[in-house]
Amino acid sequence: MRTVALVPAAGKGTRLGGALPKAFMALGGRPLLSWAVAGLRDSGVIDHIIVVAPADRLAEAQEIAGPRASVVAGGAERADSVRAGLAALEGAHHVLVHDAARALTPPSVIVRVAEALWSGEDAVIPVLPVTDTVKTIDEHGYVAGTPARATLRAVQTPQGFRVPVLRAAHAAALAADDLTDDAMACERHGVPVRTVPGDPLAFKITTPLDLRLAESLVAARADPRA
Ligand code: C5P
């Protein structure tokens, strides 16, 4: 039963405002991608890693990812990058799609997702309760509604899937340009998606504030996940 991790790392990272693509920006002197790959390896549940990198950084990504990893070129949108990674998957039963930007994800989260998959789930995502009240708004900026907070969850990665399930869901969602995660493709395809507890440390480094938070966590403790 091979479990493979697919790491989308082909984003530009414009919201972070750096000169480099986000996955290649430094955190504690190491690229974000290096942290994400280390967490996957430390989990002990991953047999192989496929990194999806910008087309002009394939060699650099391979060097960062190290052995038992391969690298493929990504696409314009995150879903295109995931599809490129899926096309390179051979012989795997399960795939964990894990954003390079969630660099400090504790290995325990990765283990929880893998174990739920191995127990027979088709799709598994790590989630956290939401602390803010969340509103939907209309196109004029007025509030349209307030979903009950108790029913809301913030979603992290890795998101785990049985390989044929994710392949079929992404193929069916080819025309969609609004996919913000992979579970969404499964939901639309009628696949039940199981939730497991996430971890605050699995936050996505998206803005300069996120990077400062990650830097301070790393400065306080060499490996905040240990
Ligand atoms: O843009 P966002 O923060 O949602 O990106 C999440 C992850 O997806 C990042 O690790 C980013 O590098 C990756 N990505 C990608 N290909 C894209 C866009 C984003 O691999 N075209």
Short mmCIF file of C-alpha atoms and ligand atoms in Angstrom, two decimals:
data_model
loop_
_atom_site.label_atom_id
_atom_site.label_comp_id
_atom_site.label_asym_id
_atom_site.label_seq_id
_atom_site.Cartn_x
_atom_site.Cartn_y
_atom_site.Cartn_z
CA MET A 1 0.00 0.00 0.00
CA ARG A 2 2.06 2.97 -1.17
CA THR A 3 1.30 6.37 0.27
CA VAL A 4 2.74 9.23 -1.72
CA ALA A 5 2.87 12.93 -0.81
CA LEU A 6 2.26 15.51 -3.51
CA VAL A 7 3.59 18.96 -2.61
CA PRO A 8 2.26 21.89 -4.66
CA ALA A 9 5.12 24.40 -4.58
CA ALA A 10 4.62 26.18 -7.91
CA GLY A 11 2.82 29.27 -6.64
CA LYS A 12 4.22 32.76 -7.20
CA GLY A 13 3.60 33.90 -3.64
CA THR A 14 2.57 37.42 -4.66
CA ARG A 15 0.71 37.99 -1.36
CA LEU A 16 3.95 37.38 0.52
CA GLY A 17 5.64 40.06 -1.54
CA GLY A 18 9.03 38.38 -1.84
CA ALA A 19 11.40 38.25 -4.81
CA LEU A 20 11.28 34.43 -4.82
CA PRO A 21 8.33 32.06 -5.34
CA LYS A 22 6.89 31.38 -1.89
CA ALA A 23 8.06 27.79 -1.45
CA PHE A 24 11.65 28.95 -2.03
CA MET A 25 11.59 31.78 0.48
CA ALA A 26 13.64 31.30 3.62
CA LEU A 27 12.32 30.45 7.07
CA GLY A 28 15.06 30.11 9.67
CA GLY A 29 17.60 30.00 6.84
CA ARG A 30 15.90 27.13 4.95
CA PRO A 31 13.36 27.26 2.10
CA LEU A 32 9.72 26.70 3.12
CA LEU A 33 9.74 23.67 0.83
CA SER A 34 12.56 22.11 2.85
CA TRP A 35 10.51 22.42 6.06
CA ALA A 36 7.42 20.91 4.43
CA VAL A 37 9.38 17.95 3.02
CA ALA A 38 11.09 17.36 6.40
CA GLY A 39 7.70 17.19 8.14
CA LEU A 40 6.48 14.61 5.63
CA ARG A 41 9.62 12.50 6.10
CA ASP A 42 9.46 12.79 9.91
CA SER A 43 5.89 11.49 9.89
CA GLY A 44 7.17 8.06 8.81
CA VAL A 45 4.00 7.38 6.79
CA ILE A 46 5.15 8.60 3.35
CA ASP A 47 6.87 6.29 0.85
CA HIS A 48 7.67 8.86 -1.82
CA ILE A 49 7.35 12.61 -2.34
CA ILE A 50 6.44 14.41 -5.57
CA VAL A 51 7.16 18.14 -5.53
CA VAL A 52 5.34 20.31 -8.07
CA ALA A 53 7.66 23.25 -8.74
CA PRO A 54 7.87 26.26 -11.06
CA ALA A 55 9.18 25.13 -14.47
CA ASP A 56 12.37 27.19 -14.07
CA ARG A 57 13.24 25.75 -10.64
CA LEU A 58 13.04 22.00 -11.15
CA ALA A 59 16.72 21.29 -10.33
CA GLU A 60 16.64 23.54 -7.27
CA ALA A 61 13.47 21.82 -6.03
CA GLN A 62 15.06 18.40 -6.50
CA GLU A 63 18.08 19.48 -4.48
CA ILE A 64 15.85 20.72 -1.66
CA ALA A 65 13.59 17.66 -1.71
CA GLY A 66 16.49 15.19 -1.63
CA PRO A 67 16.31 11.43 -2.25
CA ARG A 68 13.03 9.42 -2.44
CA ALA A 69 11.49 12.47 -4.11
CA SER A 70 10.76 13.51 -7.67
CA VAL A 71 9.92 16.88 -9.15
CA VAL A 72 7.47 17.88 -11.88
CA ALA A 73 6.57 21.28 -13.34
CA GLY A 74 3.41 23.01 -12.08
CA GLY A 75 0.67 24.94 -13.85
CA ALA A 76 -1.05 28.33 -13.78
CA GLU A 77 -3.48 27.53 -10.94
CA ARG A 78 -3.01 25.36 -7.88
CA ALA A 79 -5.45 22.77 -9.28
CA ASP A 80 -3.34 22.59 -12.48
CA SER A 81 -0.27 21.91 -10.35
CA VAL A 82 -2.09 19.15 -8.45
CA ARG A 83 -3.20 17.60 -11.75
CA ALA A 84 0.42 17.69 -13.00
CA GLY A 85 1.49 15.87 -9.85
CA LEU A 86 -1.31 13.31 -10.18
CA ALA A 87 -0.22 12.59 -13.75
CA ALA A 88 3.23 11.65 -12.40
CA LEU A 89 1.87 9.29 -9.70
CA GLU A 90 2.55 5.64 -10.40
CA GLY A 91 1.57 2.66 -8.29
CA ALA A 92 0.31 4.64 -5.30
CA HIS A 93 -2.86 3.72 -3.40
CA HIS A 94 -3.10 6.90 -1.37
CA VAL A 95 -1.96 10.47 -1.95
CA LEU A 96 -1.52 13.26 0.58
CA VAL A 97 -1.62 16.69 -1.04
CA HIS A 98 0.37 19.05 1.18
CA ASP A 99 1.03 22.75 0.51
CA ALA A 100 4.68 23.75 0.78
CA ALA A 101 3.33 26.93 2.39
CA ARG A 102 2.21 24.95 5.48
CA ALA A 103 5.86 24.59 6.38
CA LEU A 104 5.48 23.97 10.13
CA THR A 105 2.79 21.28 9.95
CA PRO A 106 3.47 18.79 12.77
CA PRO A 107 4.08 15.18 11.65
CA SER A 108 1.23 14.10 13.98
CA VAL A 109 -1.29 15.80 11.64
CA ILE A 110 0.19 13.96 8.66
CA VAL A 111 -0.07 10.66 10.56
CA ARG A 112 -3.74 11.32 11.48
CA VAL A 113 -4.67 11.91 7.85
CA ALA A 114 -2.80 8.82 6.62
CA GLU A 115 -4.28 6.57 9.30
CA ALA A 116 -7.84 7.67 8.52
CA LEU A 117 -7.18 6.86 4.84
CA TRP A 118 -5.70 3.48 5.68
CA SER A 119 -8.79 2.71 7.78
CA GLY A 120 -10.86 2.97 4.58
CA GLU A 121 -11.84 6.62 4.07
CA ASP A 122 -11.80 7.94 0.49
CA ALA A 123 -10.98 11.55 1.40
CA VAL A 124 -9.64 13.05 4.65
CA ILE A 125 -8.91 16.65 5.63
CA PRO A 126 -7.46 18.20 8.82
CA VAL A 127 -9.62 20.98 10.27
CA LEU A 128 -9.72 23.47 13.14
CA PRO A 129 -12.66 25.25 14.76
CA VAL A 130 -13.13 28.83 13.54
CA THR A 131 -12.64 31.60 16.12
CA ASP A 132 -13.89 34.54 14.01
CA THR A 133 -17.53 34.98 13.13
CA VAL A 134 -17.67 34.46 9.35
CA LYS A 135 -20.13 36.27 7.06
CA THR A 136 -21.10 35.92 3.45
CA ILE A 137 -21.42 39.21 1.56
CA ASP A 138 -23.10 40.34 -1.64
CA GLU A 139 -21.46 42.04 -4.62
CA HIS A 140 -22.14 45.49 -3.11
CA GLY A 141 -20.31 44.74 0.16
CA TYR A 142 -23.42 44.19 2.29
CA VAL A 143 -23.79 41.22 4.58
CA ALA A 144 -25.86 38.44 3.06
CA GLY A 145 -25.73 35.97 5.93
CA THR A 146 -23.95 34.53 8.95
CA PRO A 147 -23.36 30.76 8.92
CA ALA A 148 -23.52 29.22 12.41
CA ARG A 149 -19.94 29.28 13.67
CA ALA A 150 -20.26 25.93 15.40
CA THR A 151 -20.70 24.27 11.99
CA LEU A 152 -17.66 25.98 10.39
CA ARG A 153 -14.10 24.63 10.22
CA ALA A 154 -10.89 26.08 8.82
CA VAL A 155 -9.23 23.56 6.53
CA GLN A 156 -5.54 22.72 6.39
CA THR A 157 -3.30 20.27 4.56
CA PRO A 158 -2.24 17.54 4.04
CA GLN A 159 -5.49 16.45 2.45
CA GLY A 160 -5.51 12.71 1.83
CA PHE A 161 -7.28 10.72 -0.87
CA ARG A 162 -7.53 7.31 -2.44
CA VAL A 163 -5.71 7.95 -5.72
CA PRO A 164 -8.51 6.95 -8.16
CA VAL A 165 -10.97 9.07 -6.18
CA LEU A 166 -8.87 12.25 -6.45
CA ARG A 167 -8.05 11.56 -10.11
CA ALA A 168 -11.74 11.20 -10.99
CA ALA A 169 -12.73 14.27 -8.95
CA HIS A 170 -10.07 16.47 -10.56
CA ALA A 171 -10.95 15.20 -14.03
CA ALA A 172 -14.62 16.04 -13.42
CA ALA A 173 -13.65 19.50 -12.13
CA LEU A 174 -11.48 20.38 -15.16
CA ALA A 175 -13.74 23.25 -16.20
CA ALA A 176 -13.99 24.70 -12.67
CA ASP A 177 -11.83 27.75 -11.98
CA ASP A 178 -12.89 28.21 -8.36
CA LEU A 179 -11.25 25.22 -6.62
CA THR A 180 -9.48 26.42 -3.47
CA ASP A 181 -8.66 22.96 -2.20
CA ASP A 182 -8.74 19.37 -3.40
CA ALA A 183 -11.53 18.24 -1.10
CA MET A 184 -13.79 20.67 -2.97
CA ALA A 185 -13.34 18.67 -6.17
CA CYS A 186 -14.32 15.52 -4.24
CA GLU A 187 -17.37 17.13 -2.60
CA ARG A 188 -18.68 18.17 -6.01
CA HIS A 189 -18.10 14.62 -7.21
CA GLY A 190 -20.23 13.21 -4.36
CA VAL A 191 -17.33 11.78 -2.35
CA PRO A 192 -17.78 11.82 1.46
CA VAL A 193 -14.93 13.84 2.99
CA ARG A 194 -13.90 12.86 6.54
CA THR A 195 -12.45 15.44 8.93
CA VAL A 196 -9.70 14.85 11.51
CA PRO A 197 -8.21 17.37 13.97
CA GLY A 198 -5.68 19.78 12.47
CA ASP A 199 -3.11 21.83 14.40
CA PRO A 200 -2.55 25.59 14.75
CA LEU A 201 1.09 25.06 13.65
CA ALA A 202 -0.16 23.88 10.25
CA PHE A 203 -1.13 27.47 9.37
CA LYS A 204 -0.49 28.56 5.78
CA ILE A 205 2.28 31.11 5.33
CA THR A 206 0.55 33.51 2.97
CA THR A 207 1.14 37.10 4.15
CA PRO A 208 4.22 38.90 5.56
CA LEU A 209 2.57 38.64 9.02
CA ASP A 210 2.38 34.84 8.68
CA LEU A 211 6.07 34.73 7.80
CA ARG A 212 6.94 36.85 10.85
CA LEU A 213 4.94 34.50 13.06
CA ALA A 214 6.75 31.48 11.57
CA GLU A 215 10.14 33.20 12.00
CA SER A 216 9.46 33.94 15.66
CA LEU A 217 8.34 30.35 16.29
CA VAL A 218 11.53 29.04 14.68
CA ALA A 219 13.70 31.56 16.56
CA ALA A 220 12.16 30.51 19.89
CA ARG A 221 12.68 26.81 19.22
CA ALA A 222 14.89 25.28 16.49
CA ASP A 223 12.05 22.96 15.46
CA PRO A 224 8.67 24.20 16.73
CA ARG A 225 7.10 20.88 15.72
CA ALA A 226 9.32 18.71 17.92
O1 C5P B 1 -1.76 30.41 -3.38
P1 C5P B 1 -1.94 29.49 -2.26
O2 C5P B 1 -1.36 30.02 -0.98
O3 C5P B 1 -3.31 28.92 -2.07
O4 C5P B 1 -1.03 28.24 -2.62
C1 C5P B 1 -1.03 27.06 -1.85
C2 C5P B 1 0.08 26.14 -2.34
O5 C5P B 1 -0.15 25.80 -3.71
C3 C5P B 1 1.46 26.78 -2.25
O6 C5P B 1 2.37 25.84 -1.68
C4 C5P B 1 1.79 27.11 -3.69
O7 C5P B 1 3.17 27.04 -3.99
C5 C5P B 1 1.02 26.04 -4.47
N1 C5P B 1 0.64 26.47 -5.83
C6 C5P B 1 1.05 25.71 -6.94
N2 C5P B 1 0.73 26.11 -8.21
C7 C5P B 1 0.04 27.25 -8.42
C8 C5P B 1 -0.41 28.03 -7.32
C9 C5P B 1 -0.11 27.60 -6.03
O8 C5P B 1 1.69 24.67 -6.76
N3 C5P B 1 -0.21 27.61 -9.68
#
